[in-house]
PDB file of C-alpha atoms in Angstrom:
ATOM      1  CA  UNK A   8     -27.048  59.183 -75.689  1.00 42.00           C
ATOM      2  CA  UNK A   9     -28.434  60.354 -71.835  1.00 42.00           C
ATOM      3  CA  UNK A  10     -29.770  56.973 -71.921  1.00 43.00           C
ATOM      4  CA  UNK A  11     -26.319  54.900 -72.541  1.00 45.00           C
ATOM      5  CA  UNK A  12     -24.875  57.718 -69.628  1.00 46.00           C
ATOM      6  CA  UNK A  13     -27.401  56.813 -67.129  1.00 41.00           C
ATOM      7  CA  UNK A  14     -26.607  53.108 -67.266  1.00 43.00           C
ATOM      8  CA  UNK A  15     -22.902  53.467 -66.982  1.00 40.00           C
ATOM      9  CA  UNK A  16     -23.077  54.180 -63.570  1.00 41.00           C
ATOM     10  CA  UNK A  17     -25.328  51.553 -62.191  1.00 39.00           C
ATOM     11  CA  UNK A  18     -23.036  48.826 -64.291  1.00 37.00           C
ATOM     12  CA  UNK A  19     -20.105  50.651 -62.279  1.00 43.00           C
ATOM     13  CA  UNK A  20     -22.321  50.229 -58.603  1.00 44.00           C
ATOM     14  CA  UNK A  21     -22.792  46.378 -59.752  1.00 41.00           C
ATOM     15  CA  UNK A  22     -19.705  45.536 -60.441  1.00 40.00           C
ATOM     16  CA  UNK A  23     -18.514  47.650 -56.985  1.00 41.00           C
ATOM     17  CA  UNK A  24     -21.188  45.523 -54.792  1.00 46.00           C
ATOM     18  CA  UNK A  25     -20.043  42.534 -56.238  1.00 44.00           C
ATOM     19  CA  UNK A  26     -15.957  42.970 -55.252  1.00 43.00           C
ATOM     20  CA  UNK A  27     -17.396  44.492 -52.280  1.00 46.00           C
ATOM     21  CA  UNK A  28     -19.155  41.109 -51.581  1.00 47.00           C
ATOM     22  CA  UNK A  29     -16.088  39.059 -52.347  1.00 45.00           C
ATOM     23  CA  UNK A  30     -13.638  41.494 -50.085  1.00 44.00           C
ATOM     24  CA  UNK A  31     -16.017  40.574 -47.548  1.00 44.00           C
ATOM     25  CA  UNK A  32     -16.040  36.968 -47.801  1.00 47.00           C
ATOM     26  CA  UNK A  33     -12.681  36.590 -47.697  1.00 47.00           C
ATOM     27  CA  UNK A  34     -11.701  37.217 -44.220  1.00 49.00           C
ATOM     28  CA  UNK A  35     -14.476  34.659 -43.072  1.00 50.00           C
ATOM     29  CA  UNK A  36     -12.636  32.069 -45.212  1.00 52.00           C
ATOM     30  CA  UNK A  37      -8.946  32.813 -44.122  1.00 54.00           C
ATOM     31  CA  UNK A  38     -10.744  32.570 -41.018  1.00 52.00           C
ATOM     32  CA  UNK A  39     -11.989  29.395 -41.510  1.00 55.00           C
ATOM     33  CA  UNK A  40      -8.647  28.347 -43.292  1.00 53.00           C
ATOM     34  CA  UNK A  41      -6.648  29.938 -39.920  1.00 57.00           C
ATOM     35  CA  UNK A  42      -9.362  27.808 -37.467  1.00 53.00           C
ATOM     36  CA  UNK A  43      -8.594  24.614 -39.368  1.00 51.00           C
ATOM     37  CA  UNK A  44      -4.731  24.932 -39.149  1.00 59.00           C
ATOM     38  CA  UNK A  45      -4.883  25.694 -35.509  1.00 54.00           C
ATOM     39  CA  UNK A  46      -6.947  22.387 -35.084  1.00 58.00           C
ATOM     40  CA  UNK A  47      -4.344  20.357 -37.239  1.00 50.00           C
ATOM     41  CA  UNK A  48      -1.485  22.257 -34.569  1.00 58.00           C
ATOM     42  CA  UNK A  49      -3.633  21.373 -31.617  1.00 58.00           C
ATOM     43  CA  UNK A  50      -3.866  17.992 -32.599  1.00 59.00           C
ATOM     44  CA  UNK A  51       0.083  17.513 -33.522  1.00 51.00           C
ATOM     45  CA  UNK A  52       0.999  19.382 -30.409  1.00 55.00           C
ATOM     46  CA  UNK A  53      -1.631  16.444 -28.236  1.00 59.00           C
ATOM     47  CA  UNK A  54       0.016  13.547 -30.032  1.00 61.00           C
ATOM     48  CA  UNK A  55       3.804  15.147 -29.291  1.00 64.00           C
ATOM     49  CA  UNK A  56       2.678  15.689 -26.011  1.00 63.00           C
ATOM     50  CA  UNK A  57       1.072  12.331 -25.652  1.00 62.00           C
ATOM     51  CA  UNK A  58       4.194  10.916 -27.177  1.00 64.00           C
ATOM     52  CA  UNK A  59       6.645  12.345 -24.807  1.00 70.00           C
ATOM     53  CA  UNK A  60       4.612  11.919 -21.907  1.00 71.00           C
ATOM     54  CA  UNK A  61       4.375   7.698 -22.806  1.00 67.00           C
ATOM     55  CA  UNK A  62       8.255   7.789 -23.581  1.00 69.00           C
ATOM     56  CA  UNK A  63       8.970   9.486 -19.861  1.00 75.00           C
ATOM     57  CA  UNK A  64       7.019   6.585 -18.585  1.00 74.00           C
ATOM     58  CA  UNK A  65       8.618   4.346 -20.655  1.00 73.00           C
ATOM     59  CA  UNK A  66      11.835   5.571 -19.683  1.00 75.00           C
ATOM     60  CA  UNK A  67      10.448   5.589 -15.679  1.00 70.00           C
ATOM     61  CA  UNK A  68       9.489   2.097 -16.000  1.00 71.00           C
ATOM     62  CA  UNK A  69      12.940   0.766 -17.476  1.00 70.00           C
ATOM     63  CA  UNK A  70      14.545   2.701 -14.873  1.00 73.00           C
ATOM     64  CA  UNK A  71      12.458   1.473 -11.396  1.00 71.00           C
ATOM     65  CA  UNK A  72      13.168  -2.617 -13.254  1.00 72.00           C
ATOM     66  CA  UNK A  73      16.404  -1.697 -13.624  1.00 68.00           C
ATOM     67  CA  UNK A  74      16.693  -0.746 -10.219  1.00 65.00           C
ATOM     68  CA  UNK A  75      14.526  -3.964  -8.193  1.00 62.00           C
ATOM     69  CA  UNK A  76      16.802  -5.965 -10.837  1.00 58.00           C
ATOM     70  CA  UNK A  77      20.072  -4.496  -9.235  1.00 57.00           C
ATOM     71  CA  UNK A  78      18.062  -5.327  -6.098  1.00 53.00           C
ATOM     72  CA  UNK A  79      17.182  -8.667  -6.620  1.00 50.00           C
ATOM     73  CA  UNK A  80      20.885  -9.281  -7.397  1.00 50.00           C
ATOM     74  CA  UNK A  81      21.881  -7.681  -4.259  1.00 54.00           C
ATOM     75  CA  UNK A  82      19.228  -9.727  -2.353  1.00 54.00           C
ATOM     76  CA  UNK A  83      20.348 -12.993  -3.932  1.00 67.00           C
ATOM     77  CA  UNK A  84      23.765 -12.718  -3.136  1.00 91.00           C
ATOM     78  CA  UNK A  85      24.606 -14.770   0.203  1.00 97.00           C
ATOM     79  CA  UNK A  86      26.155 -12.399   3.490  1.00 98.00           C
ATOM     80  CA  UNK A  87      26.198 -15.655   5.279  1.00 98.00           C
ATOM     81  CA  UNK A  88      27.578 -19.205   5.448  1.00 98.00           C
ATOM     82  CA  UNK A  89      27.122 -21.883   7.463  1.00 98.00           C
ATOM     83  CA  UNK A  90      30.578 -23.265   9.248  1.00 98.00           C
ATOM     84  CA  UNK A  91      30.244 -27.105   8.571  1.00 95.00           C
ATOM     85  CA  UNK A  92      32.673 -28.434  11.605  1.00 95.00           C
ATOM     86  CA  UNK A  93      30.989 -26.538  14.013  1.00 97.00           C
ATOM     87  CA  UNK A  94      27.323 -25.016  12.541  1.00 98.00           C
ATOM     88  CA  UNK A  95      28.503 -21.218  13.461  1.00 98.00           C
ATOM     89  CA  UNK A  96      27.353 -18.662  11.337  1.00 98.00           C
ATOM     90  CA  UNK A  97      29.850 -16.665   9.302  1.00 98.00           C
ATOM     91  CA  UNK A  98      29.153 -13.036   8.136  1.00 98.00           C
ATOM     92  CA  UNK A  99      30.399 -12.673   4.269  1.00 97.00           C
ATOM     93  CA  UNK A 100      31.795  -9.832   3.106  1.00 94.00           C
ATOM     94  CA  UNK A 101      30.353  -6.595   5.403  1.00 95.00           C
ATOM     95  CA  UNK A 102      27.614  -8.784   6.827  1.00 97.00           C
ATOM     96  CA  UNK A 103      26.756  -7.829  10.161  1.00 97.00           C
ATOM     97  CA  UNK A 104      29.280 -10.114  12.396  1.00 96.00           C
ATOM     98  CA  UNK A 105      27.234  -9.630  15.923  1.00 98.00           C
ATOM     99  CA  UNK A 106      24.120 -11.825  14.323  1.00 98.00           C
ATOM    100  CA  UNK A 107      22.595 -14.840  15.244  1.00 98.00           C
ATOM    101  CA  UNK A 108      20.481 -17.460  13.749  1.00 98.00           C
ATOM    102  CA  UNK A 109      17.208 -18.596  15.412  1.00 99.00           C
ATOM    103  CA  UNK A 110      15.818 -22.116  14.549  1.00 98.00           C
ATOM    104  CA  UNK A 111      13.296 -23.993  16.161  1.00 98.00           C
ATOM    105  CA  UNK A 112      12.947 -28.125  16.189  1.00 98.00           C
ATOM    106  CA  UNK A 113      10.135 -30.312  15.755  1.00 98.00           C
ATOM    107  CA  UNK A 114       7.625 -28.742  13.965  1.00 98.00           C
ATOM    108  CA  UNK A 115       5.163 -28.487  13.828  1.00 98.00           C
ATOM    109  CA  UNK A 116       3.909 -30.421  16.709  1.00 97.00           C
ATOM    110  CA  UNK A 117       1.904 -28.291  18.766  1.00 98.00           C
ATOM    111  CA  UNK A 118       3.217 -24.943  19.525  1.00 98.00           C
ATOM    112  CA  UNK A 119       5.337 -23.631  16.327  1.00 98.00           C
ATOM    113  CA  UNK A 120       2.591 -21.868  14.814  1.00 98.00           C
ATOM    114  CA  UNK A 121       2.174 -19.750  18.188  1.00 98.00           C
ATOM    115  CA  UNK A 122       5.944 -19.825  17.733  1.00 98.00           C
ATOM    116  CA  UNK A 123       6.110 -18.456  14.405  1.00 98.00           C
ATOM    117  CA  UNK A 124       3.337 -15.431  14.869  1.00 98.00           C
ATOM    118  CA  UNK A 125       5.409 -14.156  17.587  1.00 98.00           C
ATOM    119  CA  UNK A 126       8.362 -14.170  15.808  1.00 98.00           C
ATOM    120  CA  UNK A 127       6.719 -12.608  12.886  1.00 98.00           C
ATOM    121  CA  UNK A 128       5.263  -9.733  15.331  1.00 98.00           C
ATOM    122  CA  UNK A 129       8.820  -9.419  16.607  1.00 98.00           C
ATOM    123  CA  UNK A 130      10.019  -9.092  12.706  1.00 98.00           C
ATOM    124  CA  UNK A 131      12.826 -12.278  13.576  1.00 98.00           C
ATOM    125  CA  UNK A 132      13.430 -14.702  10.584  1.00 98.00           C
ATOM    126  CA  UNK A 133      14.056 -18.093  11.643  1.00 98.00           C
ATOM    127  CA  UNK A 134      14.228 -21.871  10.053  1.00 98.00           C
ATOM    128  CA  UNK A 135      11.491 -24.487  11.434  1.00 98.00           C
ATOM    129  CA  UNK A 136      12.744 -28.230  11.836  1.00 98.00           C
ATOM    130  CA  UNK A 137       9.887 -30.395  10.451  1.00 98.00           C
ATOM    131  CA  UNK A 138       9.588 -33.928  11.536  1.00 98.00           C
ATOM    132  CA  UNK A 139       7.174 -36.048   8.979  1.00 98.00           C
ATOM    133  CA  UNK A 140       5.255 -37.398  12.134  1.00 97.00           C
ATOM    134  CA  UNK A 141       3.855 -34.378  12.812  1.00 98.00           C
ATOM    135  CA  UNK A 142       2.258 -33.599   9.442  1.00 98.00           C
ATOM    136  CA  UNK A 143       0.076 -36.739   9.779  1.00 96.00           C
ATOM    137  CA  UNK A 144      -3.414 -34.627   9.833  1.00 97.00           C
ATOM    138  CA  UNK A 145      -4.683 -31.778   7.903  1.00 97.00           C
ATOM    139  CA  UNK A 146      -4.499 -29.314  10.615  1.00 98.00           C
ATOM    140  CA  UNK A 147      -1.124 -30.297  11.230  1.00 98.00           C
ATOM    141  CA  UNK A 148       0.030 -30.234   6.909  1.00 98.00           C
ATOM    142  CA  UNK A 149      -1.997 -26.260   7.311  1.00 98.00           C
ATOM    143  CA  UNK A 150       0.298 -25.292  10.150  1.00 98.00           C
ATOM    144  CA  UNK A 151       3.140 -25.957   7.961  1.00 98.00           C
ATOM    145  CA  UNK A 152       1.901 -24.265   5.491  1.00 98.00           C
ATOM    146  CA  UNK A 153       0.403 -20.968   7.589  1.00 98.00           C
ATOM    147  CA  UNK A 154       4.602 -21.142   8.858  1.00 98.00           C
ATOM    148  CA  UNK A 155       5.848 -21.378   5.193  1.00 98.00           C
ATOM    149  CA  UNK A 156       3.140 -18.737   3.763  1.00 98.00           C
ATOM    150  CA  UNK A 157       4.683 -15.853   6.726  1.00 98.00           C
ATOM    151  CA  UNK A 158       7.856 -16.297   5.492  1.00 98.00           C
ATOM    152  CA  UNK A 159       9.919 -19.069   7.388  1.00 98.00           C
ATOM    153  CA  UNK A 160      12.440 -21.134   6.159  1.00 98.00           C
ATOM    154  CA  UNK A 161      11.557 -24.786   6.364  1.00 98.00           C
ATOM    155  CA  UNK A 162      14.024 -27.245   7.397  1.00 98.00           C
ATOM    156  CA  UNK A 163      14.476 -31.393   7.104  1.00 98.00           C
ATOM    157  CA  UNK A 164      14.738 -32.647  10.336  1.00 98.00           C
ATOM    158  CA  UNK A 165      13.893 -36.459   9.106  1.00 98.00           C
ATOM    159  CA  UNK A 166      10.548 -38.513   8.993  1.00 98.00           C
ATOM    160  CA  UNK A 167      10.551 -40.210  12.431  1.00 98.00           C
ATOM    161  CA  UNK A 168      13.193 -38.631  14.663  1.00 98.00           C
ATOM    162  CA  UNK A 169      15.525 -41.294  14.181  1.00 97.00           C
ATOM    163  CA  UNK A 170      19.425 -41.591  14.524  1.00 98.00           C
ATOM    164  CA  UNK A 171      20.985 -41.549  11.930  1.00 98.00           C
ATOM    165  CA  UNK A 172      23.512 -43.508  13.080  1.00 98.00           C
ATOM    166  CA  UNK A 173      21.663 -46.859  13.942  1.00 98.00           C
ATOM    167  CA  UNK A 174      19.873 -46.733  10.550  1.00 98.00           C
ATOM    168  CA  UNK A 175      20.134 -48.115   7.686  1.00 98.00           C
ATOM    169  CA  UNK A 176      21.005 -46.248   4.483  1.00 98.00           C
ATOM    170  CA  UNK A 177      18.120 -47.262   2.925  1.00 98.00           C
ATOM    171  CA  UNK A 178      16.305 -46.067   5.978  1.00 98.00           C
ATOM    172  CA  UNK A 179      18.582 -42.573   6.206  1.00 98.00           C
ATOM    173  CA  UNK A 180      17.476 -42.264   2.700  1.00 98.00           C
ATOM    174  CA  UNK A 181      13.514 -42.350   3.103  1.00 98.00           C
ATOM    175  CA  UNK A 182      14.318 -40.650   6.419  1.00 98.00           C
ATOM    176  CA  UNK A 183      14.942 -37.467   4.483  1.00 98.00           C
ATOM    177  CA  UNK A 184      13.736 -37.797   1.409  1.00 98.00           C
ATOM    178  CA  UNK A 185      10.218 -39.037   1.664  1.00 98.00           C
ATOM    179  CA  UNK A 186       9.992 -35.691   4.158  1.00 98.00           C
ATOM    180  CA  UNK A 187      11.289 -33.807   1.607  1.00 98.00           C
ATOM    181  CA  UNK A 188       8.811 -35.072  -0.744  1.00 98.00           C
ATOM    182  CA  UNK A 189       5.957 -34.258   1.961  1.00 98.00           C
ATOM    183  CA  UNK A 190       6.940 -30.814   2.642  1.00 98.00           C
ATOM    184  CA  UNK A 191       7.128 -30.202  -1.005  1.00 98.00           C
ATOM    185  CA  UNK A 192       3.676 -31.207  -1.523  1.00 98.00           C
ATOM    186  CA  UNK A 193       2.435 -29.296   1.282  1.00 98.00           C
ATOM    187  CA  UNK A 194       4.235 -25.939   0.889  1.00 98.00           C
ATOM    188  CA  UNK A 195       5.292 -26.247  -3.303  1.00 98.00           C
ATOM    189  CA  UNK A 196       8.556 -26.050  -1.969  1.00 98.00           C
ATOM    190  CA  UNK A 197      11.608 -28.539  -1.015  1.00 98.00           C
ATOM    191  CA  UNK A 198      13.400 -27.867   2.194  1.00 98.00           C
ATOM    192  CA  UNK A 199      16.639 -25.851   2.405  1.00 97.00           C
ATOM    193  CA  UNK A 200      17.910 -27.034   5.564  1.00 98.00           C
ATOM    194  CA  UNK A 201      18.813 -30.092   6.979  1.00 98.00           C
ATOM    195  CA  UNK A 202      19.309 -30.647  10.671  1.00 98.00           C
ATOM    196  CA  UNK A 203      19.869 -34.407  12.071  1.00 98.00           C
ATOM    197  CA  UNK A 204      18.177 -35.469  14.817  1.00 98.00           C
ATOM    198  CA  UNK A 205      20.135 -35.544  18.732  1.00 97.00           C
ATOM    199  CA  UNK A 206      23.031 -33.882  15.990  1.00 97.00           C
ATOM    200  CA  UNK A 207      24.271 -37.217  14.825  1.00 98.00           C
ATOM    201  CA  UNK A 208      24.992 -37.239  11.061  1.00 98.00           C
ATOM    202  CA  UNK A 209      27.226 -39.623   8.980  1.00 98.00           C
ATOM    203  CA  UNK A 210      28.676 -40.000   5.927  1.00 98.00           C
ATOM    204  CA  UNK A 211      25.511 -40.963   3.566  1.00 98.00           C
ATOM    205  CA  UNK A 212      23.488 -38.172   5.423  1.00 98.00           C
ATOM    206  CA  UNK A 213      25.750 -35.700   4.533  1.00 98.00           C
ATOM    207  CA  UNK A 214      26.501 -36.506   0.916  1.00 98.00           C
ATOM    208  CA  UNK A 215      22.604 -36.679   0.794  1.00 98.00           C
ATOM    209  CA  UNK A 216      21.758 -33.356   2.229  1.00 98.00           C
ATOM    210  CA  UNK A 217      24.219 -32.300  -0.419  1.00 97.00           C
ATOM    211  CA  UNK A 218      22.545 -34.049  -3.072  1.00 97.00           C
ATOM    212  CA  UNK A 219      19.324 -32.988  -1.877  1.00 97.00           C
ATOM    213  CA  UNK A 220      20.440 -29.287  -1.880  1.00 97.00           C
ATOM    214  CA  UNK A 221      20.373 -28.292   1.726  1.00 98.00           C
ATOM    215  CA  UNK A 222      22.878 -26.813   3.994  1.00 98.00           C
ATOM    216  CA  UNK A 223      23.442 -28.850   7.193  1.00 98.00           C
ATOM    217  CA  UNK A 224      23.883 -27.882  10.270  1.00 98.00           C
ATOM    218  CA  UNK A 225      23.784 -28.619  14.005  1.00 98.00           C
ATOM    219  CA  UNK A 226      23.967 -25.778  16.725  1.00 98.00           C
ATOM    220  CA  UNK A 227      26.051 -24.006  19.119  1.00 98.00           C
ATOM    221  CA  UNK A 228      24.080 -23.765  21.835  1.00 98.00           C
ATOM    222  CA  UNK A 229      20.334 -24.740  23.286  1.00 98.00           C
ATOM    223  CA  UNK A 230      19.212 -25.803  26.669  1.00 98.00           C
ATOM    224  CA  UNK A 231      15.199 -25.814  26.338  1.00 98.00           C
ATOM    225  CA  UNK A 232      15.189 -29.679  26.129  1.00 97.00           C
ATOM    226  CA  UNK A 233      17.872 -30.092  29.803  1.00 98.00           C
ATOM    227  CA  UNK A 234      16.625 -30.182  33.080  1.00 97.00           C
ATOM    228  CA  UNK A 235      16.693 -27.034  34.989  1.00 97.00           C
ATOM    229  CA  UNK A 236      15.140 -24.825  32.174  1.00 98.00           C
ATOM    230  CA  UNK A 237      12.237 -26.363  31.398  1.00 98.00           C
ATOM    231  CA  UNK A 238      10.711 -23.103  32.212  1.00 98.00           C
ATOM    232  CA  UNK A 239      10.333 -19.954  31.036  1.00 98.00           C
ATOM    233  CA  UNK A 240      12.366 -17.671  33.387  1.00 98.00           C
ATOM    234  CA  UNK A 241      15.322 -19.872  33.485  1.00 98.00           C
ATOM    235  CA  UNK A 242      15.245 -20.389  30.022  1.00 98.00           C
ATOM    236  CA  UNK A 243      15.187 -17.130  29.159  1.00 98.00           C
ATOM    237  CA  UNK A 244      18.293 -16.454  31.037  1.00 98.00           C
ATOM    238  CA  UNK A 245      20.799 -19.428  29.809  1.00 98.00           C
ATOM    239  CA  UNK A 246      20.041 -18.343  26.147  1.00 98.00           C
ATOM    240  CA  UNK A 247      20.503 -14.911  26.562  1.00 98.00           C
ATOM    241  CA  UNK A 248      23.600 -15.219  28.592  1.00 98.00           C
ATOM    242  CA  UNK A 249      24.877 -18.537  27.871  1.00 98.00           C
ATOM    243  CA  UNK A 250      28.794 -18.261  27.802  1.00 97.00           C
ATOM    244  CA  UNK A 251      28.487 -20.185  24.406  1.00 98.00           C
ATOM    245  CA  UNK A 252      26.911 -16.944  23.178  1.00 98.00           C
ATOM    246  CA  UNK A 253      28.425 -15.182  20.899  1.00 97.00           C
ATOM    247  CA  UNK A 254      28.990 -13.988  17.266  1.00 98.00           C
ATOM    248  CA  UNK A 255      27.170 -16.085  14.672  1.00 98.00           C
ATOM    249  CA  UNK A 256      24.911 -18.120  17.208  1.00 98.00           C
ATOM    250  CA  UNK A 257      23.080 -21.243  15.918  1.00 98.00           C
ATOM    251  CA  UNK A 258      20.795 -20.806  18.591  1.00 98.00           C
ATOM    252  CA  UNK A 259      18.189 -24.430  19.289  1.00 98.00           C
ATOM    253  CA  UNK A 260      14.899 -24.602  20.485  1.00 98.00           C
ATOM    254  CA  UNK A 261      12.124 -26.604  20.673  1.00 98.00           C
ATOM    255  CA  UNK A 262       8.228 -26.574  19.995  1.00 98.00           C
ATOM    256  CA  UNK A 263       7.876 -26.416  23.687  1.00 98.00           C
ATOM    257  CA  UNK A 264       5.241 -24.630  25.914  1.00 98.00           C
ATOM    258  CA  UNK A 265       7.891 -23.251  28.023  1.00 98.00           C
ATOM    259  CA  UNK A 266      10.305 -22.259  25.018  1.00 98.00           C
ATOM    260  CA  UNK A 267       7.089 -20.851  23.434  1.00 98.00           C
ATOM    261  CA  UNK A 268       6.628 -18.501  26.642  1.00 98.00           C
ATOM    262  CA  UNK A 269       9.999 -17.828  26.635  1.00 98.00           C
ATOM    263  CA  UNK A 270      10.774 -16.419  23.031  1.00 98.00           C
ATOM    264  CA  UNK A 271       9.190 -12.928  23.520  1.00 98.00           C
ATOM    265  CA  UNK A 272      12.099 -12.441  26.757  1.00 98.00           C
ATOM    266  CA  UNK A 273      14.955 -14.294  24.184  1.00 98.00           C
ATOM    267  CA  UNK A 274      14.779 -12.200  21.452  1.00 98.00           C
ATOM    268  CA  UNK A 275      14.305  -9.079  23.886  1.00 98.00           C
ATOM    269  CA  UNK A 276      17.209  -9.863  25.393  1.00 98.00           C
ATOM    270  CA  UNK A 277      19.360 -10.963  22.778  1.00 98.00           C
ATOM    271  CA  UNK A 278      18.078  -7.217  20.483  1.00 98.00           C
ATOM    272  CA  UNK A 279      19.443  -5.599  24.196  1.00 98.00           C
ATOM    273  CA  UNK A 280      22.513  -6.911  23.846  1.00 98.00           C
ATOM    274  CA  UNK A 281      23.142  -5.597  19.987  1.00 98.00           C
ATOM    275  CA  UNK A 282      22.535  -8.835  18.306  1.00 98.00           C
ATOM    276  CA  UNK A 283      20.305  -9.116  15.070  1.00 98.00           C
ATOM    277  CA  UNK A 284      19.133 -12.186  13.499  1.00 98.00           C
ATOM    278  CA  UNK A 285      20.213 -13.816  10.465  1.00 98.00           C
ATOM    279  CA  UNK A 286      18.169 -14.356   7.665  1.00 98.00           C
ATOM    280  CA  UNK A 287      18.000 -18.055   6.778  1.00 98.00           C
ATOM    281  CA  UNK A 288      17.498 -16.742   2.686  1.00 97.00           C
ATOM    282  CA  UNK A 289      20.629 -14.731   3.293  1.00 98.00           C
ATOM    283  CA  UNK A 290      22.998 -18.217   4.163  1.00 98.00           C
ATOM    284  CA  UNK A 291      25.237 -19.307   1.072  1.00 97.00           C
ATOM    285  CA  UNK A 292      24.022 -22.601  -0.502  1.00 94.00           C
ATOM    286  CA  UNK A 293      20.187 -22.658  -0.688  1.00 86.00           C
TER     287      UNK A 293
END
C-alpha cells in the first residue's frame, strides 16, 4: 500500500513535465506559423506594390503617346500656303502673319553647305534649290545629303538650268523628274518643292510639279544675282529693306560667295525688324 502511494506522485510529475513540454512548444510553433504568414503578406503586399507601380507606368506611358500623338497632329497640320499667282506666303489660321520664307538657288554648287551651317547656327529653316549638274561627284551628292541630314527642305530646281519654256515636254519632263529621281537616291527622299529656273513655268511644268507632289513657287523679291549687289554690304541692305519686303516674303538667293557673306547681316536684320521665318514643313501641300 506505501508502495502504490509513493508512485502516484511521480506518475502525476510525468504527466505535469510532459504538458509542461507541450505548453512550451507551442508558442515557438504559432511563432513559426505567425513568421510564415507575415512572409506570405510581405510577398502579396511586393506583388500589389509591384503591380500598381507597373500600371502607373503603364498609365504614364499611354498618357506622354497620347500627348506627342496630339503633337504630331498639331505639327502636321499646315499654318502656311503658298499663293500660286504670285509665290507669297500666306499665314493659315493664327500663323504668325509678319514671317518670311528663306530659300536659296543652285545647290549645291559650291557654297550652300557653308550656307546651310550658318543658317542652322542661326536656328532659320529654309528650302535649297538643287540643280542635277551639281550633284555630278561624290562630294557634291554628300553635300546634299549633309544639307538634307540638318534639316533643310530640298527643292527641284531642274537637271540643267534650262527654260522651261524653249523645251520640249519630253525634255521638261526628264528636266524634273530624272532630278527628282537623283535627289531621292541621294537623300531617301523626293523633293517637295519645285522652283523653275529664271521663274518661267508653263502649262506641262505645272501639272507636273502637281503630279510629282511639290508646291511651286517663284519669289517676291531677290537681288543677289543684279549688278550693284554683288557684294556683301549692299546686299545686305536691299534684302533687308527692299520696298518689296513685307509680310509673307519669298525671299531668293543664290549659292554665291557674296550672298554667303551676307546671310549672317540678312537674317540679323530681318529678326530686328520682327520678322520670323517660315518653316518650309509647315507650307500646305507637301
Amino acid at each position: 500500500m506505501k508502495k502504490r502511494n509513493w508512485l502516484l506522485p511521480v506518475c502525476a510529475a510525468f504527466l505535469l513535465g510532459a504538458c509542461s513540454d507541450e505548453t512550451a512548444q507551442e508558442p515557438e510553433g504559432t511563432a513559426q506559423q505567425q513568421s510564415a504568414q507575415t512572409d506570405v503578406e510581405d510577398d502579396v503586399a511586393s506583388e500589389q506594390s509591384a503591380s500598381e507601380q507597373s500600371d502607373i507606368e503603364e498609365q504614364k506611358n499611354a498618357e506622354e503617346q497620347e500627348l506627342e500623338e496630339q503633337d504630331a497632329e498639331q505639327a502636321a497640320e499646315p499654318r502656311y500656303r503658298i499663293n500660286p499667282q504670285n509665290s507669297q506666303v500666306e499665314p493659315i489660321g493664327d500663323a504668325n502673319e509678319q514671317a518670311v520664307l528663306i530659300t536659296i538657288d543652285d545647290a549645291p554648287d559650291t557654297y550652300s553647305l557653308e550656307m546651310a551651317k550658318t543658317l542652322k547656327e542661326l536656328d532659320v529653316p529654309a528650302i535649297f534649290f538643287v540643280n542635277g549638274h551639281f550633284l555630278d561627284t561624290d562630294e557634291e551628292q554628300q553635300t546634299l545629303s549633309e544639307i538634307h541630314d540638318m534639316g533643310f527642305a530640298i527643292g527641284n530646281h531642274t537637271n540643267t538650268h534650262v527654260n522651261l519654256k524653249q523645251s520640249t515636254e519630253s525634255v521638261q519632263q526628264d528636266e524634273i523628274v530624272s532630278l527628282n529621281e537623283r535627289v531621292e537616291a541621294i537623300t531617301g527622299e523626293v523633293p517637295k518643292f519645285f522652283r523653275a529656273p529664271f521663274g518661267v513655268n508653263t502649262d506641262f511644268s505645272k501639272a507636273l510639279a502637281e503630279e510629282q507632289g511639290m508646291v511651286r513657287m517663284n519669289w517676291t523679291y531677290g537681288y543677289d544675282f543684279m549688278q550693284g549687289y554683288m557684294e556683301p554690304e549692299a546686299l545686305t541692305e536691299i534684302m533687308v529693306n527692299a520696298p518689296e519686303l513685307n509680310n509673307g516674303g519669298n525671299l531668293l538667293m543664290h549659292d554665291r560667295e557674296w550672298t554667303k557673306e551676307a546671310l549672317p547681316q540678312i537674317i540679323e536684320g530681318l529678326r530686328d525688324k520682327g520678322y520670323e521665318f517660315v518653316d518650309p514643313d509647315e507650307i500646305e501641300g507637301i
